[in-house]
Tab-separated table of C-alpha atoms and ligand atoms in Angstrom:
chain	number	residue	atom	x	y	z
A	855	MET	CA	21.426	-8.178	22.667
A	856	GLU	CA	19.325	-7.908	19.645
A	857	LYS	CA	20.825	-7.808	16.521
A	858	ILE	CA	20.577	-4.386	14.424
A	859	LYS	CA	18.348	-5.082	11.450
A	860	LYS	CA	18.999	-3.690	7.971
A	861	ILE	CA	15.715	-2.527	6.448
A	862	ILE	CA	15.114	-1.132	2.881
A	863	HIS	CA	11.687	0.639	2.050
A	864	ILE	CA	11.051	1.200	-1.488
A	865	ASP	CA	8.292	3.222	-3.052
A	866	MET	CA	7.766	3.979	-6.821
A	867	ASP	CA	7.529	7.519	-7.696
A	868	TYR	CA	4.281	9.054	-8.798
A	869	PHE	CA	3.685	5.292	-9.928
A	870	TYR	CA	0.574	5.217	-12.306
A	871	ALA	CA	1.586	8.719	-13.860
A	872	GLN	CA	5.106	7.797	-14.313
A	873	VAL	CA	4.046	4.745	-16.239
A	874	GLU	CA	1.949	7.184	-18.471
A	875	GLU	CA	4.970	9.403	-18.951
A	876	ARG	CA	7.019	6.483	-19.839
A	877	GLU	CA	4.406	5.320	-22.653
A	878	ARG	CA	3.981	9.111	-24.053
A	879	PRO	CA	7.251	10.912	-23.106
A	880	GLU	CA	5.267	14.084	-24.286
A	881	LEU	CA	3.454	14.165	-21.104
A	882	LYS	CA	6.561	14.593	-19.041
A	883	THR	CA	6.537	18.507	-19.287
A	884	MET	CA	2.708	18.695	-18.809
A	885	PRO	CA	0.563	18.479	-15.191
A	886	ILE	CA	-1.016	14.998	-15.464
A	887	GLY	CA	-3.752	13.184	-13.385
A	888	VAL	CA	-4.537	9.499	-13.660
A	889	GLY	CA	-8.007	8.230	-12.791
A	890	GLY	CA	-11.711	8.782	-13.304
A	891	THR	CA	-11.807	11.237	-16.190
A	892	SER	CA	-15.500	12.261	-15.557
A	893	SER	CA	-15.398	15.918	-14.146
A	894	ARG	CA	-18.535	15.116	-12.373
A	895	ARG	CA	-17.763	11.724	-10.462
A	896	GLY	CA	-14.275	11.020	-11.281
A	897	ILE	CA	-11.438	10.455	-8.540
A	898	LEU	CA	-7.814	10.811	-9.087
A	899	CYS	CA	-5.499	7.826	-8.389
A	900	THR	CA	-2.379	9.892	-8.739
A	901	ALA	CA	-0.816	13.080	-10.252
A	902	ASN	CA	2.619	13.690	-11.524
A	903	TYR	CA	4.781	16.172	-9.667
A	904	ILE	CA	4.186	18.849	-11.880
A	905	ALA	CA	0.372	18.781	-11.265
A	906	ARG	CA	1.153	18.335	-7.448
A	907	ARG	CA	2.599	21.851	-7.586
A	908	TYR	CA	-0.884	23.034	-8.016
A	909	GLY	CA	-2.173	21.026	-5.090
A	910	VAL	CA	-3.471	18.187	-7.126
A	911	ARG	CA	-3.437	14.815	-5.141
A	912	SER	CA	-4.377	11.063	-4.920
A	913	ALA	CA	-7.753	10.599	-4.378
A	914	MET	CA	-9.104	14.011	-4.915
A	915	PRO	CA	-12.267	14.482	-6.980
A	916	THR	CA	-11.337	15.099	-10.579
A	917	PHE	CA	-13.473	18.347	-10.802
A	918	LYS	CA	-11.285	19.733	-7.728
A	919	ALA	CA	-8.148	18.965	-9.461
A	920	ILE	CA	-9.292	20.741	-12.604
A	921	GLU	CA	-10.142	23.669	-10.470
A	922	LEU	CA	-6.943	23.748	-9.251
A	923	CYS	CA	-5.294	22.936	-12.365
A	924	PRO	CA	-7.009	24.079	-15.404
A	925	ASP	CA	-4.400	22.430	-17.808
A	926	LEU	CA	-4.361	19.173	-16.090
A	927	VAL	CA	-4.165	16.302	-18.603
A	928	LEU	CA	-6.646	13.361	-17.608
A	929	ILE	CA	-5.697	9.954	-18.169
A	930	LYS	CA	-7.731	6.877	-17.650
A	931	PRO	CA	-5.785	3.942	-15.840
A	932	ASN	CA	-4.000	1.331	-17.553
A	933	PHE	CA	-3.705	-1.414	-14.632
A	934	LYS	CA	-2.259	-3.887	-16.973
A	935	LEU	CA	0.781	-1.767	-17.454
A	936	TYR	CA	0.905	-0.798	-13.651
A	937	LYS	CA	0.767	-4.639	-12.907
A	938	GLU	CA	3.469	-5.679	-15.147
A	939	ALA	CA	5.904	-3.098	-13.626
A	940	SER	CA	4.913	-4.134	-10.229
A	941	GLU	CA	5.683	-7.723	-11.010
A	942	GLU	CA	9.054	-6.701	-12.409
A	943	ILE	CA	10.086	-4.905	-9.400
A	944	PHE	CA	8.949	-7.520	-7.082
A	945	LYS	CA	11.102	-9.895	-8.975
A	946	ILE	CA	13.908	-7.477	-8.352
A	947	PHE	CA	13.408	-7.517	-4.777
A	948	HIS	CA	13.456	-11.203	-4.747
A	949	GLU	CA	16.806	-11.430	-6.335
A	950	TYR	CA	18.015	-10.057	-3.045
A	951	THR	CA	16.121	-11.772	-0.228
A	952	ASP	CA	12.742	-13.674	0.260
A	953	ARG	CA	11.954	-11.398	3.149
A	954	VAL	CA	10.160	-9.130	1.148
A	955	GLU	CA	6.695	-7.715	2.426
A	956	GLY	CA	4.621	-6.185	-0.362
A	957	ILE	CA	2.540	-3.102	0.874
A	958	SER	CA	0.805	-2.264	-2.376
A	959	LEU	CA	1.760	-2.635	-6.192
A	960	ASP	CA	4.351	-0.019	-5.616
A	961	GLU	CA	5.578	-0.448	-2.181
A	962	ALA	CA	7.599	-2.946	-0.118
A	963	TYR	CA	9.751	-3.367	2.781
A	964	LEU	CA	12.783	-5.620	2.589
A	965	ASP	CA	14.717	-7.229	5.535
A	966	VAL	CA	18.285	-7.466	4.145
A	967	THR	CA	20.106	-8.002	7.630
A	968	ASP	CA	21.609	-11.291	6.669
A	969	VAL	CA	22.174	-10.695	2.947
A	970	LYS	CA	25.636	-11.175	1.694
A	971	LEU	CA	25.541	-9.081	-1.597
A	972	CYS	CA	26.853	-5.667	-2.047
A	973	SER	CA	29.467	-6.325	0.917
A	974	ASN	CA	26.120	-6.523	3.155
A	975	SER	CA	25.615	-2.785	2.762
A	976	ALA	CA	22.019	-2.020	2.590
A	977	THR	CA	22.568	1.187	1.317
A	978	LEU	CA	24.612	-0.456	-1.690
A	979	ILE	CA	21.633	-2.885	-1.933
A	980	ALA	CA	19.175	-0.149	-2.202
A	981	LYS	CA	21.243	1.797	-4.809
A	982	GLU	CA	21.582	-1.498	-6.719
A	983	ILE	CA	17.848	-2.124	-6.697
A	984	LYS	CA	17.024	1.374	-7.771
A	985	GLU	CA	19.251	1.061	-10.717
A	986	LYS	CA	17.825	-2.377	-11.783
A	987	ILE	CA	14.200	-1.044	-11.529
A	988	TYR	CA	15.233	1.758	-13.684
A	989	LYS	CA	17.042	-0.433	-16.434
A	990	ARG	CA	14.103	-3.058	-16.480
A	991	THR	CA	11.153	-0.953	-16.296
A	992	GLY	CA	12.275	2.755	-17.161
A	993	LEU	CA	10.845	3.860	-13.850
A	994	THR	CA	12.275	5.758	-10.839
A	995	ALA	CA	11.732	4.599	-7.318
A	996	SER	CA	12.692	6.094	-3.757
A	997	ALA	CA	14.490	4.028	-1.428
A	998	GLY	CA	14.962	4.413	2.245
A	999	VAL	CA	17.367	2.518	4.535
A	1000	SER	CA	17.482	2.244	8.154
A	1001	TYR	CA	17.450	-0.180	11.155
A	1002	ASN	CA	13.619	-0.482	11.420
A	1003	LYS	CA	10.648	-0.137	9.323
A	1004	LEU	CA	9.446	3.068	10.663
A	1005	LEU	CA	12.567	4.851	9.782
A	1006	ALA	CA	12.849	3.280	6.388
A	1007	LYS	CA	9.860	4.579	5.391
A	1008	ILE	CA	10.324	7.872	6.562
A	1009	ALA	CA	13.811	7.828	4.827
A	1010	SER	CA	12.377	6.764	1.283
A	1011	GLU	CA	9.508	9.752	1.459
A	1012	TYR	CA	11.986	12.293	2.555
A	1013	ASN	CA	13.471	13.187	-0.693
A	1014	LYS	CA	10.985	11.918	-3.072
A	1015	PRO	CA	11.315	11.433	-5.964
A	1016	ASN	CA	14.386	9.382	-7.053
A	1017	ALA	CA	15.708	9.580	-3.635
A	1018	LEU	CA	18.065	7.267	-1.783
A	1019	LEU	CA	18.401	8.119	1.895
A	1020	THR	CA	19.818	6.140	4.976
A	1021	ILE	CA	19.104	6.963	8.541
A	1022	THR	CA	21.828	5.251	10.821
A	1023	PRO	CA	21.455	4.526	14.658
A	1024	GLN	CA	23.856	7.424	15.013
A	1025	ASN	CA	22.000	10.132	12.890
A	1026	ALA	CA	18.488	9.067	13.951
A	1027	PRO	CA	17.528	10.950	17.171
A	1028	GLY	CA	18.678	14.324	15.446
A	1029	PHE	CA	17.142	13.486	12.108
A	1030	ILE	CA	13.688	12.617	13.678
A	1031	TYR	CA	13.456	15.428	16.515
A	1032	ASN	CA	11.827	18.035	14.491
A	1033	LEU	CA	9.953	15.967	11.803
A	1034	PRO	CA	6.373	16.262	12.053
A	1035	VAL	CA	4.332	13.474	13.636
A	1036	ASN	CA	2.462	12.846	10.538
A	1037	SER	CA	5.474	11.262	9.111
A	1038	ILE	CA	4.706	8.113	11.249
A	1039	ASN	CA	2.727	5.551	9.148
A	1040	GLY	CA	-0.524	5.234	11.004
A	1041	VAL	CA	-0.898	8.916	12.271
A	1042	GLY	CA	-3.584	9.871	9.851
A	1043	LYS	CA	-5.491	13.045	9.541
A	1044	LYS	CA	-7.748	12.305	12.541
A	1045	THR	CA	-4.775	11.353	14.915
A	1046	ASN	CA	-2.879	14.273	13.782
A	1047	GLU	CA	-5.491	16.754	14.209
A	1048	LYS	CA	-5.859	15.536	17.869
A	1049	MET	CA	-2.350	15.769	18.265
A	1050	LYS	CA	-2.149	19.401	17.118
A	1051	THR	CA	-4.812	20.254	19.666
A	1052	LEU	CA	-2.723	18.721	22.543
A	1053	GLY	CA	0.269	20.880	21.322
A	1054	ILE	CA	2.165	17.811	19.781
A	1055	HIS	CA	3.594	18.743	16.273
A	1056	THR	CA	6.951	17.085	16.052
A	1057	PHE	CA	8.654	13.849	17.344
A	1058	GLY	CA	10.226	16.049	19.958
A	1059	ASP	CA	6.964	17.077	20.918
A	1060	LEU	CA	5.692	13.390	21.288
A	1061	GLN	CA	8.803	12.171	23.275
A	1062	LYS	CA	7.886	14.802	25.841
A	1063	GLN	CA	4.498	13.344	26.653
A	1064	SER	CA	4.332	10.790	29.286
A	1065	LEU	CA	2.970	7.305	28.509
A	1066	HIS	CA	0.275	7.785	31.065
A	1067	GLU	CA	-0.836	11.031	29.099
A	1068	LEU	CA	-0.639	9.462	25.660
A	1069	GLU	CA	-2.868	6.301	27.063
A	1070	TYR	CA	-5.469	8.697	28.104
A	1071	HIS	CA	-5.818	10.041	24.532
A	1072	PHE	CA	-4.658	7.342	22.116
A	1073	GLY	CA	-5.529	4.144	24.115
A	1074	SER	CA	-3.713	1.165	23.010
A	1075	TYR	CA	-1.910	2.983	20.444
A	1076	ALA	CA	0.213	4.924	23.204
A	1077	ILE	CA	2.808	2.429	23.572
A	1078	SER	CA	3.578	2.211	19.883
A	1079	LEU	CA	3.519	6.117	19.517
A	1080	LYS	CA	6.033	6.502	22.460
A	1081	ASN	CA	8.414	4.033	20.871
A	1082	TYR	CA	8.154	5.526	17.461
A	1083	SER	CA	8.735	8.989	18.948
A	1084	MET	CA	12.361	7.706	19.993
A	1085	GLY	CA	12.608	6.035	16.566
A	1086	ILE	CA	12.070	2.415	18.106
A	1087	ASP	CA	9.890	0.130	16.101
A	1088	HIS	CA	9.822	-3.540	16.613
A	1089	ARG	CA	7.747	-4.542	13.847
A	1090	GLU	CA	9.172	-7.159	11.656
A	1091	VAL	CA	9.039	-7.454	7.914
A	1092	ARG	CA	6.437	-10.026	7.258
A	1093	LYS	CA	7.116	-12.416	4.456
A	1094	GLU	CA	4.550	-12.972	1.736
A	1095	ARG	CA	3.945	-16.640	3.253
A	1096	GLU	CA	3.386	-14.799	6.683
A	1097	ARG	CA	0.519	-12.859	5.291
A	1098	LYS	CA	-2.893	-13.208	6.873
A	1099	SER	CA	-4.910	-12.075	4.285
A	1100	LEU	CA	-4.980	-10.795	0.565
A	1101	SER	CA	-7.178	-8.643	-1.170
A	1102	CYS	CA	-7.769	-6.344	-3.916
A	1103	GLU	CA	-9.882	-3.317	-4.256
A	1104	ARG	CA	-10.967	-0.925	-6.817
A	1105	THR	CA	-12.250	2.440	-6.534
A	1106	LEU	CA	-14.817	2.997	-9.282
A	1107	MET	CA	-14.543	5.532	-11.872
A	1108	ASP	CA	-18.326	6.288	-11.625
A	1109	ASN	CA	-20.562	4.964	-8.662
A	1110	ILE	CA	-22.493	2.002	-9.689
A	1111	GLY	CA	-26.005	0.891	-8.505
A	1112	ASP	CA	-27.052	-1.930	-10.858
A	1113	ILE	CA	-26.257	-5.349	-10.408
A	1114	VAL	CA	-24.958	-6.279	-13.952
A	1115	GLN	CA	-22.272	-3.819	-13.596
A	1116	MET	CA	-21.359	-5.201	-9.994
A	1117	ASN	CA	-21.351	-8.414	-11.294
A	1118	SER	CA	-18.865	-7.443	-14.027
A	1119	GLN	CA	-16.682	-5.600	-11.796
A	1120	ILE	CA	-16.478	-8.415	-9.064
A	1121	ILE	CA	-15.550	-10.836	-12.086
A	1122	ASP	CA	-12.728	-8.503	-13.065
A	1123	ILE	CA	-11.417	-8.147	-9.512
A	1124	HIS	CA	-11.637	-11.734	-9.161
A	1125	GLU	CA	-9.419	-12.619	-12.010
A	1126	GLU	CA	-6.941	-10.073	-10.801
A	1127	MET	CA	-7.128	-11.766	-7.430
A	1128	LYS	CA	-6.640	-15.004	-8.864
A	1129	SER	CA	-3.273	-14.124	-10.554
A	1130	ARG	CA	-2.098	-12.500	-7.322
A	1131	LEU	CA	-3.291	-15.847	-5.304
A	1132	GLU	CA	-0.959	-17.966	-7.580
A	1133	LYS	CA	2.076	-16.821	-5.479
A	1134	HIS	CA	0.306	-18.463	-2.387
A	1135	SER	CA	-0.971	-21.596	-3.610
A	1136	HIS	CA	0.708	-23.221	-0.825
A	1137	ARG	CA	-1.654	-21.427	1.667
A	1138	GLN	CA	-5.007	-22.735	2.938
A	1139	ILE	CA	-7.974	-20.194	2.491
A	1140	LYS	CA	-9.782	-20.003	5.539
A	1141	SER	CA	-12.612	-17.463	4.676
A	1142	ILE	CA	-13.527	-15.048	1.785
A	1143	PHE	CA	-14.880	-11.593	1.860
A	1144	VAL	CA	-16.372	-8.841	0.171
A	1145	LYS	CA	-15.811	-5.006	1.015
A	1146	LEU	CA	-18.200	-2.663	-0.378
A	1147	LYS	CA	-18.092	1.206	0.114
A	1148	PHE	CA	-21.152	3.349	-0.582
A	1149	SER	CA	-21.516	6.761	-2.317
A	1150	ASP	CA	-21.850	8.234	1.198
A	1151	PHE	CA	-18.656	6.793	2.130
A	1152	THR	CA	-19.956	4.245	4.481
A	1153	GLN	CA	-18.552	0.880	4.107
A	1154	THR	CA	-19.547	-2.747	4.739
A	1155	THR	CA	-17.394	-6.058	4.806
A	1156	ILE	CA	-19.034	-9.546	4.684
A	1157	GLU	CA	-17.292	-12.587	5.153
A	1158	THR	CA	-17.809	-16.293	5.096
A	1159	GLN	CA	-16.053	-19.574	5.698
A	1160	SER	CA	-14.917	-21.169	2.527
A	1161	TYR	CA	-11.756	-23.284	1.557
A	1162	ASP	CA	-11.912	-22.174	-2.085
A	1163	PHE	CA	-11.853	-18.982	-4.024
A	1164	ASP	CA	-15.044	-19.414	-5.868
A	1165	LEU	CA	-16.443	-16.671	-8.060
A	1166	GLU	CA	-19.942	-17.661	-7.495
A	1167	LYS	CA	-19.493	-17.342	-3.679
A	1168	TYR	CA	-18.208	-14.057	-4.255
A	1169	LEU	CA	-21.070	-12.939	-6.354
A	1170	HIS	CA	-23.370	-14.240	-3.954
A	1171	LEU	CA	-21.956	-12.245	-1.132
A	1172	MET	CA	-21.882	-9.366	-3.068
A	1173	ARG	CA	-25.747	-9.540	-3.931
A	1174	GLU	CA	-26.703	-10.367	-0.405
A	1175	ARG	CA	-24.910	-7.469	1.143
A	1176	TYR	CA	-26.169	-5.102	-1.551
A	1177	SER	CA	-29.528	-6.017	-1.267
A	1178	GLU	CA	-29.394	-4.609	2.325
A	1179	HIS	CA	-28.251	-1.424	1.616
A	1180	LEU	CA	-29.288	-0.812	-2.004
A	1181	ARG	CA	-27.127	2.623	-2.192
A	1182	PRO	CA	-24.698	3.344	-5.137
A	1183	ILE	CA	-21.288	1.832	-4.633
A	1184	ARG	CA	-18.014	3.570	-5.039
A	1185	LEU	CA	-15.571	0.882	-4.182
A	1186	ILE	CA	-15.523	-2.961	-4.360
A	1187	GLY	CA	-12.857	-5.206	-2.692
A	1188	VAL	CA	-12.701	-8.611	-2.700
A	1189	GLY	CA	-10.380	-11.037	-0.472
A	1190	VAL	CA	-9.326	-13.943	1.223
A	1191	LYS	CA	-8.061	-14.869	4.682
A	1192	PHE	CA	-5.370	-17.439	5.071
A	1193	HIS	CA	-5.403	-20.345	7.640
A	1194	PRO	CA	-2.776	-19.003	9.820
A	1195	ASP	CA	-0.981	-22.108	10.595
A	1196	ILE	CA	1.409	-22.829	7.597
A	1197	GLN	CA	2.043	-26.540	8.285
A	1198	PHE	CA	-1.628	-27.082	8.427
A	1199	SER	CA	-2.019	-25.580	5.020
A	1200	ARG	CA	0.725	-27.781	3.581
A	1201	GLN	CA	-0.752	-30.983	5.032
A	1202	LEU	CA	-4.273	-29.939	3.623
A	1203	TYR	CA	-2.627	-29.365	0.183
A	1204	LEU	CA	-0.827	-32.858	-0.079
A	1205	PRO	CA	-3.574	-34.687	-1.272
A	1206	CYS	CA	-3.934	-32.341	-4.362
A	1207	CYS	CA	-0.433	-32.683	-5.131
A	1208	ALA	CA	-0.316	-36.217	-5.005
B	1361	DCP	N1	-3.343	4.889	-5.725
B	1361	DCP	C1	-4.705	4.981	-5.913
B	1361	DCP	N2	-5.622	5.716	-5.032
B	1361	DCP	C2	-4.940	6.267	-3.968
B	1361	DCP	C3	-3.446	6.208	-3.537
B	1361	DCP	C4	-2.837	5.722	-4.696
B	1361	DCP	O1	-5.283	4.410	-6.955
B	1361	DCP	N3	-5.769	6.884	-2.845
B	1361	DCP	C5	-2.651	4.177	-6.643
B	1361	DCP	C6	-1.932	5.308	-7.865
B	1361	DCP	C7	-0.529	5.455	-7.306
B	1361	DCP	C8	-0.265	4.166	-6.421
B	1361	DCP	O2	-1.567	3.737	-6.103
B	1361	DCP	O3	0.474	5.652	-8.320
B	1361	DCP	C9	0.951	4.272	-5.703
B	1361	DCP	O4	0.683	4.947	-4.562
B	1361	DCP	P1	1.522	6.115	-3.691
B	1361	DCP	O5	0.983	6.419	-2.404
B	1361	DCP	O6	2.786	5.163	-3.714
B	1361	DCP	O7	1.651	7.376	-4.560
B	1361	DCP	P2	2.498	7.488	-5.913
B	1361	DCP	O8	3.435	6.470	-6.470
B	1361	DCP	O9	1.557	7.937	-7.069
B	1361	DCP	O10	3.290	8.788	-5.478
B	1361	DCP	P3	4.674	8.763	-4.564
B	1361	DCP	O11	5.671	9.318	-5.437
B	1361	DCP	O12	4.024	9.805	-3.664
B	1361	DCP	O13	4.763	7.744	-3.999
B	1362	MG	MG1	4.448	5.577	-4.790
B	1363	MG	MG1	3.020	3.421	-2.548
């Protein structure tokens, strides 16, 4: 029989905004939004929980947030601070296991099935990690503990902020039955709308659908959906070294349309990628790519084979693609894809180490 796994999902609470509150405690009693401060074109990265009571959300245009909450205090992001906090929390995760899958700066899955610390109790490990995070960064996180990724994430989000919740195999069926289907990571707005029109609102509703019916509406996603509806999820926690790609993207404060500004953005993001790549120096790069999202929300990715992470190549890719579109840009991303075979990567790197 398959061994029951122990998975922890951790996600920092209102991350950027909480860091700002730590820096300026007087903000704690005010509604704050972090992001583009231009009321014409800014977009919010996130908001604290006071602001959320007014309906202010991540990725909301700043002007709309001000409409909802006229007293909103707007703060420009300090990415350096967020990155430092992020590095600290990932260091803490690695004190428990190397089976850590980073999802974003503030979020990760940990597979602690074989961890002997804290009497092998995943709940105690999660509690200790939360305490360490608070001690070392002054920030709160929410943690969910369960026997797969789906339920661990649901658990961490259930009581946010500063939450710790465990879903056991015994209480899972009762726990999920009435949960809305959009608690499934992957059921976004579009899928959720479609499900509503089919009368599927909760996990319970989803359980009642035949696989055949689900396949008709959701294609190859149906099997996962059917499994998820019953709290089953076979996805593994993928360690850093099993990553297929690494990328870094930035939504711009203001849309930009001139090459000089684009170059400087790419140089910036490239720098950030370089420091993130250090952890993966044993991997062989297979290709590099640039992603551009335009003001009309269309997006494009251009990829080219490359063994190195050369800034000039990125600048070239960006210029080439931009010249085909010539529209203002709202998001720029740069990334690398790794060669999938780790053995191959190591061999290729040997001459450099010699
Ligand atoms: N972020 C962003 N743009 C988005 C979503 C998020 O720039 N559309 C940034 C700001 C967030 C951080 O990433 O602080 C983490 O994202 P989360 O989705 O985890 O949101 P928060 O941590 O802000 O809030 P929560 O308490 O709901 O996790
Ligand atoms: Mg978060
Ligand atoms: Mg997150």
